[in-house]
């Protein structure tokens, strides 16, 4: 069925056409204004740029990951079979919290053997002390008896000396008593030296027994420590960042094997790589913007490494504001580091021929009805502008993308370029 257009329908179509035309005109006007504001005007196939004064910011782009400045790797201190896994990546851990429990019957038997060895060493020490004490008492008693015999022999000798003067006893008896006294004194001296020698050997034997006991005690402590390490615990509080992917109940774990990594999410920094050509502009303390997924945070360059690898230089950026909830260790990030900021400088919009800082170029500058070749010294290369140090003034028009037929000339007319 055909529909005949009504006057109202025609008016609606005209209104729609007018709205579309107005939108197109506005977009065209905005485009031309934007091009004009950048000081660019199409001239033949070339591009004309305007020198002005304003701000210029130089930034360096870097890429890398977030890393924790306080991270630790958990290492298995004993071998064993995994009996239980108590935690998994992403969980928050307290210091000394149990992470994994192992089984190792050999370590339990080693504790029993070490306890028995300790008891034997303790009993041996006690036995040695008792034996040495008994020997000491015996030597001291023998020394005391000899002292008593010396006293008796001296009395006997004194008595016989009196009797000898009275001619009651023979001189031979006196001499026999004198000899007995001397022999007893010699025995006493010998016994005294034996007691002194025993004191030295006693100290050595007691020390040896004490050392054997300490060794047994140390072995017992080590065995108990190994058993305690069958429960692998968090060395510090933090977030469980990684868990060995090979771990499962029943699997074997060897001593010295890495088990997990614990990080502190509140102390993350950006570990970045930057092109070696840009690294010369970097200094500690420069302000950086770090993009963590869709969130930007402010940071400060902490250190720039002196060597390059694969034409890249490593740097670390400290994050100076609160991290977003999306921040995690090993998350990929990008960063922009502000290396220089000029608030009011002579500048020129960046064009294709400008590729590095502080370069000198031969450019064609508009003078009346001509373009004249002029040496221009450029300075800091920013994102959108390059600093002009010499050769140009504010308001000068610079022609870029000059056709090949004019590239070697010192000047040419504007009309000639328009004709082309």
Short mmCIF file of C-alpha atoms in Angstrom, two decimals:
data_model
loop_
_atom_site.label_atom_id
_atom_site.label_comp_id
_atom_site.label_asym_id
_atom_site.label_seq_id
_atom_site.Cartn_x
_atom_site.Cartn_y
_atom_site.Cartn_z
CA UNK A 1 0.00 0.00 0.00
CA UNK A 2 1.43 3.40 -0.99
CA UNK A 3 1.60 6.27 1.49
CA UNK A 4 1.10 9.77 0.17
CA UNK A 5 3.38 12.30 1.92
CA UNK A 6 1.53 14.92 3.91
CA UNK A 7 2.73 18.54 4.37
CA UNK A 8 3.69 17.67 7.94
CA UNK A 9 5.91 14.84 6.75
CA UNK A 10 7.68 17.13 4.28
CA UNK A 11 8.33 19.73 6.96
CA UNK A 12 9.89 17.05 9.25
CA UNK A 13 12.24 15.98 6.48
CA UNK A 14 13.32 19.58 5.88
CA UNK A 15 13.96 20.07 9.60
CA UNK A 16 16.08 16.90 9.69
CA UNK A 17 18.06 18.06 6.66
CA UNK A 18 18.68 21.45 8.29
CA UNK A 19 19.88 19.80 11.53
CA UNK A 20 22.30 17.55 9.64
CA UNK A 21 23.63 20.50 7.65
CA UNK A 22 24.14 22.50 10.86
CA UNK A 23 26.05 19.61 12.50
CA UNK A 24 28.30 19.19 9.45
CA UNK A 25 28.97 22.94 9.36
CA UNK A 26 29.83 22.96 13.08
CA UNK A 27 32.22 20.03 12.69
CA UNK A 28 33.88 21.70 9.70
CA UNK A 29 34.23 24.96 11.62
CA UNK A 30 35.71 23.17 14.66
CA UNK A 31 38.15 21.33 12.42
CA UNK A 32 39.33 24.46 10.68
CA UNK A 33 39.63 26.28 14.00
CA UNK A 34 41.72 23.46 15.43
CA UNK A 35 44.01 23.46 12.46
CA UNK A 36 44.30 27.22 12.68
CA UNK A 37 45.05 27.17 16.39
CA UNK A 38 48.01 24.89 15.77
CA UNK A 39 49.34 27.40 13.27
CA UNK A 40 49.12 25.05 10.33
CA UNK A 41 47.92 26.01 6.86
CA UNK A 42 47.96 23.87 3.74
CA UNK A 43 50.23 25.38 1.09
CA UNK A 44 50.41 23.23 -1.98
CA UNK A 45 51.46 19.85 -0.58
CA UNK A 46 53.49 21.46 2.23
CA UNK A 47 52.55 22.47 5.76
CA UNK A 48 53.02 25.88 7.30
CA UNK A 49 53.68 26.17 11.05
CA UNK A 50 53.61 29.27 13.23
CA UNK A 51 56.20 30.09 15.88
CA UNK A 52 54.71 31.30 19.20
CA UNK A 53 55.51 31.50 22.88
CA UNK A 54 54.09 29.20 25.52
CA UNK A 55 54.62 26.19 27.74
CA UNK A 56 56.54 23.09 26.69
CA UNK A 57 56.65 19.77 28.49
CA UNK A 58 58.98 16.91 27.70
CA UNK A 59 57.90 13.44 28.76
CA UNK A 60 59.46 9.99 28.50
CA UNK A 61 57.30 6.88 28.25
CA UNK A 62 58.22 3.69 30.09
CA UNK A 63 56.62 0.28 30.55
CA UNK A 64 56.97 -2.38 33.22
CA UNK A 65 55.33 -3.98 36.23
CA UNK A 66 54.46 -3.26 39.81
CA UNK A 67 56.79 -4.91 42.29
CA UNK A 68 56.78 -5.07 46.06
CA UNK A 69 59.65 -3.44 47.91
CA UNK A 70 58.93 -5.79 50.82
CA UNK A 71 58.65 -9.30 49.43
CA UNK A 72 60.04 -12.60 50.59
CA UNK A 73 60.33 -16.07 49.13
CA UNK A 74 59.33 -18.97 51.34
CA UNK A 75 61.81 -21.87 51.11
CA UNK A 76 61.26 -25.41 52.34
CA UNK A 77 63.83 -26.12 55.08
CA UNK A 78 63.17 -29.88 55.13
CA UNK A 79 62.05 -32.51 52.66
CA UNK A 80 58.71 -34.17 52.95
CA UNK A 81 55.40 -35.14 51.40
CA UNK A 82 52.65 -32.52 51.23
CA UNK A 83 49.95 -33.45 53.72
CA UNK A 84 47.85 -30.26 53.73
CA UNK A 85 47.77 -26.92 51.90
CA UNK A 86 46.22 -24.30 54.16
CA UNK A 87 46.39 -21.13 52.02
CA UNK A 88 46.16 -20.10 48.39
CA UNK A 89 47.29 -17.06 46.33
CA UNK A 90 45.47 -13.83 47.13
CA UNK A 91 44.94 -14.60 50.81
CA UNK A 92 46.22 -12.24 53.49
CA UNK A 93 48.67 -13.92 55.86
CA UNK A 94 49.69 -13.19 59.43
CA UNK A 95 53.25 -13.71 60.61
CA UNK A 96 53.90 -17.38 61.55
CA UNK A 97 50.60 -18.49 59.97
CA UNK A 98 50.67 -22.12 58.79
CA UNK A 99 50.79 -22.43 55.00
CA UNK A 100 51.65 -26.07 54.24
CA UNK A 101 52.00 -29.19 56.39
CA UNK A 102 54.45 -31.93 55.40
CA UNK A 103 54.95 -35.53 56.48
CA UNK A 104 58.38 -37.11 57.07
CA UNK A 105 58.51 -40.17 59.41
CA UNK A 106 62.32 -40.22 59.22
CA UNK A 107 62.47 -36.86 60.99
CA UNK A 108 60.20 -38.12 63.77
CA UNK A 109 62.48 -41.14 64.27
CA UNK A 110 65.48 -38.82 64.32
CA UNK A 111 63.89 -36.91 67.22
CA UNK A 112 63.42 -40.12 69.19
CA UNK A 113 67.04 -41.12 68.59
CA UNK A 114 68.28 -37.67 69.53
CA UNK A 115 66.27 -37.71 72.76
CA UNK A 116 67.76 -41.09 73.68
CA UNK A 117 71.29 -39.87 72.87
CA UNK A 118 70.71 -36.81 75.04
CA UNK A 119 69.57 -38.93 77.99
CA UNK A 120 72.61 -41.19 77.57
CA UNK A 121 74.96 -38.18 77.50
CA UNK A 122 73.31 -36.77 80.60
CA UNK A 123 73.63 -40.09 82.44
CA UNK A 124 77.27 -40.39 81.33
CA UNK A 125 77.98 -36.91 82.66
CA UNK A 126 76.40 -37.73 86.01
CA UNK A 127 78.36 -41.00 86.21
CA UNK A 128 81.62 -39.21 85.38
CA UNK A 129 80.97 -36.60 88.06
CA UNK A 130 80.29 -39.29 90.68
CA UNK A 131 83.37 -41.30 89.73
CA UNK A 132 85.62 -38.25 89.81
CA UNK A 133 84.21 -37.18 93.16
CA UNK A 134 84.93 -40.61 94.61
CA UNK A 135 88.53 -40.53 93.33
CA UNK A 136 88.98 -37.05 94.75
CA UNK A 137 87.75 -38.13 98.19
CA UNK A 138 90.10 -41.13 98.14
CA UNK A 139 93.12 -39.01 97.26
CA UNK A 140 92.25 -36.40 99.88
CA UNK A 141 91.82 -39.10 102.55
CA UNK A 142 95.17 -40.67 101.65
CA UNK A 143 96.79 -37.25 101.85
CA UNK A 144 95.22 -36.65 105.26
CA UNK A 145 96.43 -40.04 106.53
CA UNK A 146 99.97 -39.27 105.40
CA UNK A 147 99.82 -35.95 107.17
CA UNK A 148 98.76 -37.79 110.30
CA UNK A 149 101.60 -40.29 109.88
CA UNK A 150 104.08 -37.41 109.51
CA UNK A 151 102.86 -35.92 112.77
CA UNK A 152 103.13 -39.28 114.54
CA UNK A 153 106.59 -39.95 113.08
CA UNK A 154 107.73 -36.50 114.21
CA UNK A 155 106.54 -37.18 117.78
CA UNK A 156 108.22 -40.55 117.73
CA UNK A 157 111.47 -39.02 116.49
CA UNK A 158 111.39 -36.28 119.13
CA UNK A 159 110.85 -38.90 121.85
CA UNK A 160 113.71 -41.08 120.67
CA UNK A 161 115.97 -38.07 120.51
CA UNK A 162 115.32 -37.48 124.23
CA UNK A 163 115.81 -41.16 125.02
CA UNK A 164 119.00 -41.18 122.97
CA UNK A 165 120.41 -38.37 125.12
CA UNK A 166 119.51 -40.39 128.19
CA UNK A 167 121.15 -43.46 126.61
CA UNK A 168 117.92 -45.35 126.88
CA UNK A 169 117.65 -46.25 123.16
CA UNK A 170 120.30 -47.02 120.65
CA UNK A 171 121.24 -44.49 118.02
CA UNK A 172 120.18 -46.97 115.35
CA UNK A 173 116.59 -46.80 116.56
CA UNK A 174 116.75 -43.03 116.40
CA UNK A 175 118.08 -43.14 112.85
CA UNK A 176 115.36 -45.63 111.87
CA UNK A 177 112.65 -43.27 113.17
CA UNK A 178 114.28 -40.33 111.37
CA UNK A 179 114.25 -42.29 108.11
CA UNK A 180 110.59 -43.24 108.61
CA UNK A 181 109.67 -39.57 109.05
CA UNK A 182 111.52 -38.59 105.91
CA UNK A 183 109.88 -41.36 103.88
CA UNK A 184 106.44 -40.34 105.13
CA UNK A 185 107.11 -36.76 104.16
CA UNK A 186 108.12 -37.87 100.67
CA UNK A 187 104.94 -39.95 100.38
CA UNK A 188 102.92 -36.93 101.46
CA UNK A 189 104.57 -34.74 98.80
CA UNK A 190 103.93 -37.40 96.15
CA UNK A 191 100.28 -37.66 97.21
CA UNK A 192 99.96 -33.88 97.08
CA UNK A 193 101.21 -33.87 93.47
CA UNK A 194 98.77 -36.70 92.63
CA UNK A 195 95.90 -34.62 94.00
CA UNK A 196 96.99 -31.58 91.98
CA UNK A 197 97.26 -33.68 88.79
CA UNK A 198 93.86 -35.19 89.49
CA UNK A 199 92.33 -31.73 89.82
CA UNK A 200 93.51 -30.91 86.30
CA UNK A 201 92.34 -34.19 84.79
CA UNK A 202 89.06 -33.87 86.69
CA UNK A 203 88.35 -30.50 85.06
CA UNK A 204 89.19 -31.90 81.63
CA UNK A 205 86.98 -34.97 82.06
CA UNK A 206 84.10 -32.89 83.38
CA UNK A 207 84.44 -30.49 80.44
CA UNK A 208 84.49 -33.40 77.97
CA UNK A 209 81.36 -34.86 79.55
CA UNK A 210 79.71 -31.41 79.40
CA UNK A 211 80.63 -31.06 75.72
CA UNK A 212 79.15 -34.48 74.93
CA UNK A 213 75.96 -33.46 76.70
CA UNK A 214 75.83 -30.13 74.85
CA UNK A 215 76.38 -31.89 71.53
CA UNK A 216 73.54 -34.31 72.26
CA UNK A 217 71.34 -31.40 73.32
CA UNK A 218 72.18 -29.53 70.09
CA UNK A 219 71.39 -32.58 68.00
CA UNK A 220 68.06 -32.88 69.80
CA UNK A 221 67.29 -29.20 69.17
CA UNK A 222 68.12 -29.59 65.49
CA UNK A 223 65.94 -32.68 65.18
CA UNK A 224 63.03 -30.93 66.89
CA UNK A 225 63.59 -27.87 64.68
CA UNK A 226 63.41 -30.03 61.56
CA UNK A 227 60.15 -31.54 62.77
CA UNK A 228 58.80 -28.06 63.44
CA UNK A 229 59.70 -27.11 59.84
CA UNK A 230 57.30 -29.77 58.60
CA UNK A 231 54.76 -26.98 59.10
CA UNK A 232 55.80 -24.28 56.63
CA UNK A 233 54.82 -20.89 58.03
CA UNK A 234 54.66 -17.35 56.71
CA UNK A 235 57.83 -15.51 57.65
CA UNK A 236 56.02 -12.17 57.69
CA UNK A 237 52.57 -10.71 57.27
CA UNK A 238 51.43 -9.84 53.77
CA UNK A 239 49.60 -11.22 50.75
CA UNK A 240 50.35 -14.63 49.30
CA UNK A 241 51.33 -13.58 45.81
CA UNK A 242 52.50 -16.91 44.38
CA UNK A 243 52.29 -20.57 45.36
CA UNK A 244 54.38 -23.26 43.69
CA UNK A 245 52.10 -24.63 40.97
CA UNK A 246 53.57 -28.14 41.36
CA UNK A 247 52.38 -28.42 44.95
CA UNK A 248 49.45 -30.71 45.69
CA UNK A 249 48.55 -33.11 48.47
CA UNK A 250 50.79 -36.16 48.17
CA UNK A 251 53.51 -34.49 46.11
CA UNK A 252 57.13 -34.47 47.26
CA UNK A 253 58.90 -31.30 48.35
CA UNK A 254 62.68 -31.13 48.54
CA UNK A 255 64.72 -29.12 50.99
CA UNK A 256 65.66 -25.71 49.54
CA UNK A 257 62.77 -25.71 47.06
CA UNK A 258 60.85 -22.43 46.65
CA UNK A 259 57.32 -22.78 47.97
CA UNK A 260 55.68 -19.36 47.79
CA UNK A 261 56.19 -15.62 47.58
CA UNK A 262 54.71 -13.19 50.08
CA UNK A 263 54.41 -9.51 49.23
CA UNK A 264 53.34 -6.37 51.03
CA UNK A 265 50.69 -4.74 48.78
CA UNK A 266 51.05 -1.41 50.58
CA UNK A 267 54.68 -1.02 49.45
CA UNK A 268 54.54 -1.41 45.68
CA UNK A 269 56.79 0.40 43.25
CA UNK A 270 56.95 0.54 39.46
CA UNK A 271 59.82 -1.44 37.94
CA UNK A 272 60.09 0.03 34.44
CA UNK A 273 62.08 -0.11 31.18
CA UNK A 274 62.73 2.90 28.99
CA UNK A 275 64.49 3.25 25.63
CA UNK A 276 68.20 3.88 26.10
CA UNK A 277 68.04 7.08 24.01
CA UNK A 278 65.50 8.56 26.45
CA UNK A 279 67.31 7.43 29.60
CA UNK A 280 69.79 10.30 29.40
CA UNK A 281 66.95 12.68 30.29
CA UNK A 282 65.98 10.80 33.46
CA UNK A 283 67.02 11.86 36.96
CA UNK A 284 65.96 10.79 40.48
CA UNK A 285 63.15 12.94 41.82
CA UNK A 286 61.41 13.59 38.52
CA UNK A 287 57.61 13.43 38.63
CA UNK A 288 55.95 10.47 36.95
CA UNK A 289 52.38 9.44 36.18
CA UNK A 290 51.84 5.69 36.45
CA UNK A 291 48.85 4.12 34.75
CA UNK A 292 47.58 1.10 36.68
CA UNK A 293 44.95 -0.29 34.36
CA UNK A 294 42.57 2.68 34.03
CA UNK A 295 43.78 4.63 37.06
CA UNK A 296 46.58 7.18 37.11
CA UNK A 297 48.70 7.71 40.23
CA UNK A 298 51.58 10.06 40.88
CA UNK A 299 55.10 8.84 41.51
CA UNK A 300 58.70 9.96 41.70
CA UNK A 301 61.77 8.47 40.01
CA UNK A 302 63.71 6.63 42.70
CA UNK A 303 66.73 5.38 40.75
CA UNK A 304 67.94 4.95 37.18
CA UNK A 305 70.21 1.98 36.52
CA UNK A 306 73.53 2.85 34.83
CA UNK A 307 73.69 0.00 32.30
CA UNK A 308 71.50 -0.87 29.32
CA UNK A 309 70.28 -4.27 28.16
CA UNK A 310 68.66 -4.89 24.78
CA UNK A 311 68.84 -1.11 24.23
CA UNK A 312 66.66 -0.52 27.30
CA UNK A 313 67.44 0.98 30.68
CA UNK A 314 65.79 -0.03 33.93
CA UNK A 315 64.41 2.48 36.40
CA UNK A 316 62.36 2.35 39.59
CA UNK A 317 59.55 4.77 40.40
CA UNK A 318 58.24 5.23 43.93
CA UNK A 319 54.48 5.70 44.12
CA UNK A 320 53.68 8.74 46.27
CA UNK A 321 49.90 8.46 46.63
CA UNK A 322 47.38 5.85 47.66
CA UNK A 323 47.22 2.87 45.35
CA UNK A 324 43.95 1.84 43.68
CA UNK A 325 42.31 -1.43 44.60
CA UNK A 326 43.39 -2.86 41.24
CA UNK A 327 47.08 -2.57 42.19
CA UNK A 328 48.74 -5.95 42.49
CA UNK A 329 52.31 -7.19 42.30
CA UNK A 330 53.32 -8.12 38.72
CA UNK A 331 50.50 -6.06 37.16
CA UNK A 332 51.62 -4.45 33.90
CA UNK A 333 51.81 -0.66 34.04
CA UNK A 334 52.90 2.24 31.87
CA UNK A 335 54.35 5.54 32.97
CA UNK A 336 55.06 9.02 31.71
CA UNK A 337 57.97 10.81 33.36
CA UNK A 338 58.19 14.59 33.07
CA UNK A 339 61.84 15.28 32.29
CA UNK A 340 61.61 19.02 31.56
CA UNK A 341 58.99 21.77 31.84
CA UNK A 342 59.42 25.20 30.24
CA UNK A 343 56.70 27.67 31.24
CA UNK A 344 57.34 30.44 28.69
CA UNK A 345 59.57 29.68 25.74
CA UNK A 346 59.72 30.21 22.01
CA UNK A 347 58.26 27.10 20.41
CA UNK A 348 57.30 25.48 17.16
CA UNK A 349 54.80 22.63 16.62
CA UNK A 350 56.57 19.30 16.23
CA UNK A 351 56.94 18.13 12.62
CA UNK A 352 58.43 15.08 10.95
CA UNK A 353 61.98 16.35 10.55
CA UNK A 354 62.40 16.88 14.33
CA UNK A 355 63.50 13.61 15.90
CA UNK A 356 65.79 14.51 18.79
CA UNK A 357 66.69 17.17 21.33
CA UNK A 358 68.98 20.08 20.49
CA UNK A 359 69.21 19.74 16.72
CA UNK A 360 69.97 22.31 14.01
CA UNK A 361 67.84 22.26 10.85
CA UNK A 362 67.70 24.22 7.61
CA UNK A 363 64.10 25.49 7.38
CA UNK A 364 62.23 27.70 4.93
CA UNK A 365 60.79 30.78 6.69
CA UNK A 366 58.19 33.10 5.15
CA UNK A 367 59.54 36.58 4.33
CA UNK A 368 57.05 38.80 2.46
CA UNK A 369 56.19 36.90 -0.74
CA UNK A 370 59.01 34.38 -0.45
CA UNK A 371 60.23 31.40 1.58
CA UNK A 372 63.87 31.86 2.56
CA UNK A 373 66.18 29.08 3.82
CA UNK A 374 67.36 29.76 7.35
CA UNK A 375 69.43 27.80 9.90
CA UNK A 376 67.30 27.19 12.98
CA UNK A 377 68.64 25.91 16.29
CA UNK A 378 66.14 23.80 18.21
CA UNK A 379 66.23 22.79 21.88
CA UNK A 380 64.02 20.60 24.04
CA UNK A 381 61.71 18.25 22.12
CA UNK A 382 58.35 18.00 23.86
CA UNK A 383 55.14 16.13 23.13
CA UNK A 384 53.56 18.70 20.79
CA UNK A 385 56.18 21.43 20.54
CA UNK A 386 59.93 21.80 20.12
CA UNK A 387 61.84 24.67 21.72
CA UNK A 388 63.33 27.29 19.40
CA UNK A 389 66.69 28.57 20.63
CA UNK A 390 67.85 30.67 17.66
CA UNK A 391 66.92 31.51 14.06
CA UNK A 392 63.21 32.25 14.54
CA UNK A 393 60.97 34.73 16.31
CA UNK A 394 57.38 34.63 17.52
CA UNK A 395 54.99 34.95 14.58
CA UNK A 396 57.37 33.52 11.98
CA UNK A 397 55.84 31.09 9.49
CA UNK A 398 57.87 27.95 8.83
CA UNK A 399 57.23 25.74 5.81
CA UNK A 400 57.67 22.00 6.25
CA UNK A 401 57.28 19.23 3.73
CA UNK A 402 58.88 21.33 0.98
CA UNK A 403 58.60 19.75 -2.49
CA UNK A 404 61.79 18.17 -3.79
CA UNK A 405 62.28 20.71 -6.59
CA UNK A 406 62.71 23.47 -3.99
CA UNK A 407 64.59 21.50 -1.31
CA UNK A 408 68.05 22.55 -2.55
CA UNK A 409 67.18 26.19 -3.20
CA UNK A 410 67.95 29.07 -0.86
CA UNK A 411 64.58 30.72 -1.53
CA UNK A 412 61.52 30.56 -3.76
CA UNK A 413 58.27 32.52 -4.30
CA UNK A 414 55.09 31.58 -2.49
CA UNK A 415 53.19 31.81 -5.79
CA UNK A 416 55.42 29.15 -7.35
CA UNK A 417 54.50 26.76 -4.54
CA UNK A 418 50.81 27.60 -4.93
CA UNK A 419 50.99 26.93 -8.67
CA UNK A 420 52.43 23.49 -8.00
#
